[in-house]
Short mmCIF file of C-alpha atoms and ligand atoms in Angstrom, two decimals:
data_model
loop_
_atom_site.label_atom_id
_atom_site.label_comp_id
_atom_site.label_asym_id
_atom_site.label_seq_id
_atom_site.Cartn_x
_atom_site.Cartn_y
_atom_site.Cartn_z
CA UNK A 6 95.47 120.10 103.30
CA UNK A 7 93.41 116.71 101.71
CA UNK A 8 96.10 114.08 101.27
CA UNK A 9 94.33 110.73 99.42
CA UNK A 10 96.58 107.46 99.31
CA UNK A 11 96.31 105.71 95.90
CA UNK A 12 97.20 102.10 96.82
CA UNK A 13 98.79 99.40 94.19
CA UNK A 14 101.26 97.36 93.01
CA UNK A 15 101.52 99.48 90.13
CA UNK A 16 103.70 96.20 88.55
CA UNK A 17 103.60 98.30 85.68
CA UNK A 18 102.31 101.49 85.85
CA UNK A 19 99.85 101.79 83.20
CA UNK A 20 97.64 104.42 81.11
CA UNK A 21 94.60 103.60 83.43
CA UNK A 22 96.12 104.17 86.89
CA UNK A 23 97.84 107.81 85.21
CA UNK A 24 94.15 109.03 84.20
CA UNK A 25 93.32 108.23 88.02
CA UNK A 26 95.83 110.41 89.43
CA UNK A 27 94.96 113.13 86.99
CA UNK A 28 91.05 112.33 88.37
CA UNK A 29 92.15 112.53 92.01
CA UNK A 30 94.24 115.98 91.84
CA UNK A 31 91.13 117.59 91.39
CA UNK A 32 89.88 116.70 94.40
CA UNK A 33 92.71 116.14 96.44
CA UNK A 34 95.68 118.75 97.80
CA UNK A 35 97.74 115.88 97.68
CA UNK A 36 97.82 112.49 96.09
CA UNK A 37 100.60 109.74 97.37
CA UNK A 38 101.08 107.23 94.72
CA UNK A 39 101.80 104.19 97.68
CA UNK A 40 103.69 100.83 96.12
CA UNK A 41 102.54 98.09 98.57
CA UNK A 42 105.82 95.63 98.66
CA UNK A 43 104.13 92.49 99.60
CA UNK A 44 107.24 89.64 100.69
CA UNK A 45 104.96 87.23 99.54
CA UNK A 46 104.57 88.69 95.76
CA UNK A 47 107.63 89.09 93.58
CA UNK A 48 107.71 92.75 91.16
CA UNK A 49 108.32 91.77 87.67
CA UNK A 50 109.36 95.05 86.96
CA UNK A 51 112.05 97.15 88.78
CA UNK A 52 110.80 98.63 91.93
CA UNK A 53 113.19 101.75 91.77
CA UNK A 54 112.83 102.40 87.61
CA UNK A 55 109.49 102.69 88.39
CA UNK A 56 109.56 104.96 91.04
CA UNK A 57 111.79 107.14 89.30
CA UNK A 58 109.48 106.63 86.08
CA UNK A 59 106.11 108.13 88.10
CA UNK A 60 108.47 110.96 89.86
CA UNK A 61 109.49 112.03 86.23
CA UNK A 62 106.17 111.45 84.65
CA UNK A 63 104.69 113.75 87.24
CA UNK A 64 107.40 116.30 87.91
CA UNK A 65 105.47 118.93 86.88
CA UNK A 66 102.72 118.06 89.26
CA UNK A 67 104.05 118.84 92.71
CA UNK A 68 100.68 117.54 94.48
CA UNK A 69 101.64 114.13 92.92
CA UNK A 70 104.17 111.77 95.51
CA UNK A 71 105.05 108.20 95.27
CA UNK A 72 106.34 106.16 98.18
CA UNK A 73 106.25 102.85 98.61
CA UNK A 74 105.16 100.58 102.12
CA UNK A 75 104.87 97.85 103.75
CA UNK A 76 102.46 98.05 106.43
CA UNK A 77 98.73 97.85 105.83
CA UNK A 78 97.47 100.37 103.64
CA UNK A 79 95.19 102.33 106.22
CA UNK A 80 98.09 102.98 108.98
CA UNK A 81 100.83 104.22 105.95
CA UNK A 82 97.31 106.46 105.79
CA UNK A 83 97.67 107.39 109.09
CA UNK A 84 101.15 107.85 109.11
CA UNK A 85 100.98 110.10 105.97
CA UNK A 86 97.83 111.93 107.43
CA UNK A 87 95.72 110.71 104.30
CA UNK A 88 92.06 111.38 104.82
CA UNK A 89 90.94 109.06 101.81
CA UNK A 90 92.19 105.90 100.08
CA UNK A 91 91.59 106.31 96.48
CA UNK A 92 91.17 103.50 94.09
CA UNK A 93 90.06 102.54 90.28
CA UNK A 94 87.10 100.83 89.22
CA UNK A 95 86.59 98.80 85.60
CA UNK A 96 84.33 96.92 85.82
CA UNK A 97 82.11 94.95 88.35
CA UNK A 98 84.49 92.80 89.40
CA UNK A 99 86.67 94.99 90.63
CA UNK A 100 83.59 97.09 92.53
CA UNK A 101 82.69 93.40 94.20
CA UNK A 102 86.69 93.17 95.31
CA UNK A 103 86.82 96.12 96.14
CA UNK A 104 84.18 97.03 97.96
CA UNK A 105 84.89 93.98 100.60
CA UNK A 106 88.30 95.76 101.09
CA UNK A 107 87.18 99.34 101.57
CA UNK A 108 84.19 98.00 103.97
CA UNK A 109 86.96 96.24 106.57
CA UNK A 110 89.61 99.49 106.00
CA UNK A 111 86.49 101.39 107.06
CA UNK A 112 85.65 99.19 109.97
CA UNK A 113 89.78 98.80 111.35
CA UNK A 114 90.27 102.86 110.91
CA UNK A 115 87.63 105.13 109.75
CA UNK A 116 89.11 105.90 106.65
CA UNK A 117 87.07 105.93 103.69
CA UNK A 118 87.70 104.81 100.21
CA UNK A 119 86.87 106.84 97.45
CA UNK A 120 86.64 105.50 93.56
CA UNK A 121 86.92 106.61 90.09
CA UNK A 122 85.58 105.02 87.46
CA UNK A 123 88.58 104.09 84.74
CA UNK A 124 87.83 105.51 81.58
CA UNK A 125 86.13 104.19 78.76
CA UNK A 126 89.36 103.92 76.84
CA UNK A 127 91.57 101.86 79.23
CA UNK A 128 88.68 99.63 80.82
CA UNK A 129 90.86 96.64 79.75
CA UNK A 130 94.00 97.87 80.92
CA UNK A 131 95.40 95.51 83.57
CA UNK A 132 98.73 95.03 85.07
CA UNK A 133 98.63 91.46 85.00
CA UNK A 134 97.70 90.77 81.86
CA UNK A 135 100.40 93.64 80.56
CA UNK A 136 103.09 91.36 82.17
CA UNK A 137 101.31 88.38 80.42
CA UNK A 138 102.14 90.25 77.29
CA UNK A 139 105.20 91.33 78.48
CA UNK A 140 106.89 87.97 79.01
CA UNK A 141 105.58 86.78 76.13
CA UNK A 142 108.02 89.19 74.08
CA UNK A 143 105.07 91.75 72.95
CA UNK A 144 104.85 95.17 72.90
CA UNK A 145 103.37 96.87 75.92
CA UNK A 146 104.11 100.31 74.70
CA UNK A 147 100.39 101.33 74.02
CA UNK A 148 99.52 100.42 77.65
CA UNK A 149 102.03 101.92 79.52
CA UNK A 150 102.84 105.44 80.55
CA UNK A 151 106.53 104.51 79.18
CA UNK A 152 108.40 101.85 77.98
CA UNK A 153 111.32 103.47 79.62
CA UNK A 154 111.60 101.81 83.14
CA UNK A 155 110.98 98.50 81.49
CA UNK A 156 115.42 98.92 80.01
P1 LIG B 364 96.41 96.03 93.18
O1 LIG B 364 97.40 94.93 93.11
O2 LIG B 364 96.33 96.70 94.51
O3 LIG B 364 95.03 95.76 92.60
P2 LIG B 364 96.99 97.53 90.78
O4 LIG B 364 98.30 98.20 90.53
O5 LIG B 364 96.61 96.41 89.89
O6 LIG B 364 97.07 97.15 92.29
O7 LIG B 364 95.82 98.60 90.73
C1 LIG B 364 95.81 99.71 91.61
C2 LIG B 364 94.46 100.39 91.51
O8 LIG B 364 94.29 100.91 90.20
C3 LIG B 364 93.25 99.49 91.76
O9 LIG B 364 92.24 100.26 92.39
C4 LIG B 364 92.79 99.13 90.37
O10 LIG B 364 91.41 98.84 90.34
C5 LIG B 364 93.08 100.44 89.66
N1 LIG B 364 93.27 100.23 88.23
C6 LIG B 364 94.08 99.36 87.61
N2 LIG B 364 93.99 99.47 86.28
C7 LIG B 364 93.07 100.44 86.05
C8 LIG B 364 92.51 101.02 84.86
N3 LIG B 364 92.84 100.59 83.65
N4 LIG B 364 91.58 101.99 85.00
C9 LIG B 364 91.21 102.39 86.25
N5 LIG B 364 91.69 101.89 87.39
C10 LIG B 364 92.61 100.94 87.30
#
């Protein structure tokens, strides 16, 4: 049984992070959708709507969990018996970022990150600049997986 953690704020959910949960199923028995709740950074959008958006978007996908966590990312791997952390890549930026944080989760535990490449279609999707849009009264809807949670 491979479990992979996919790690986020997920503050919204978007098109891009959906197409790398679809990626990861195919390699994974199991794929935990993790929420990190950070005390220091505020959700703009409703932490239970949008758990209850990703358990109905995927409901037909039992190899697809969310959970959220506090801890640091590679223990609520241990604790879940996740081999893998799984994360998105756009763009270079994110690679350099990234890569800085899966070479110290590497070096504190052993577990490995593996990453998918976003694809071509939603390489400008990003949650922070959907709640940009979002406060500024515009409409989201074409970057989100559903406007729903956002009532
Ligand atoms: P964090 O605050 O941990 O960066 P995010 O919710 O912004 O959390 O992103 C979670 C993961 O999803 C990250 O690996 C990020 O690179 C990836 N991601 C975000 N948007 C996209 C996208 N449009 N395509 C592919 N991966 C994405």
């Amino acid at each position: 049984m491979k479990k992979g953690l996919f790690p986020g704020s997920f503050d919204p959910f978007t098109k891009g992070h959906e197409a790398i949960v679809f990626k990861a199923v195919e390699l994974f028995d199991e794929v935990i959708i993790g929420i990190g709740i950070n005390s220091n950074k505020a959700f703009l959008f409703d932490l239970e709507k949008r758990i209850d958006h990703i358990n109905e978007l995927f409901k037909n996908n039992p190899k697809v969990k969310v959970q959220t966590y506090q801890s640091l990312t590679v223990d609520f791997c241990k604790k879940n018996k996740a081999s893998h952390i799984i994360r998105g890549l756009r763009n270079s930026q994110d690679f350099e970022y990234e890569k800085t944080i899966a070479h110290m989760n590497e070096a504190i535990s052993g577990i490995e990150t593996i990453f998918f490449l976003t694809d071509l279609k939603y390489g400008a999707l990003n949650s922070s600049i959907i709640r940009e849009i979002y406060l500024n009264k515009a409409d989201i809807s074409p970057f989100v997986t559903s406007p729903d949670f956002l009532v």
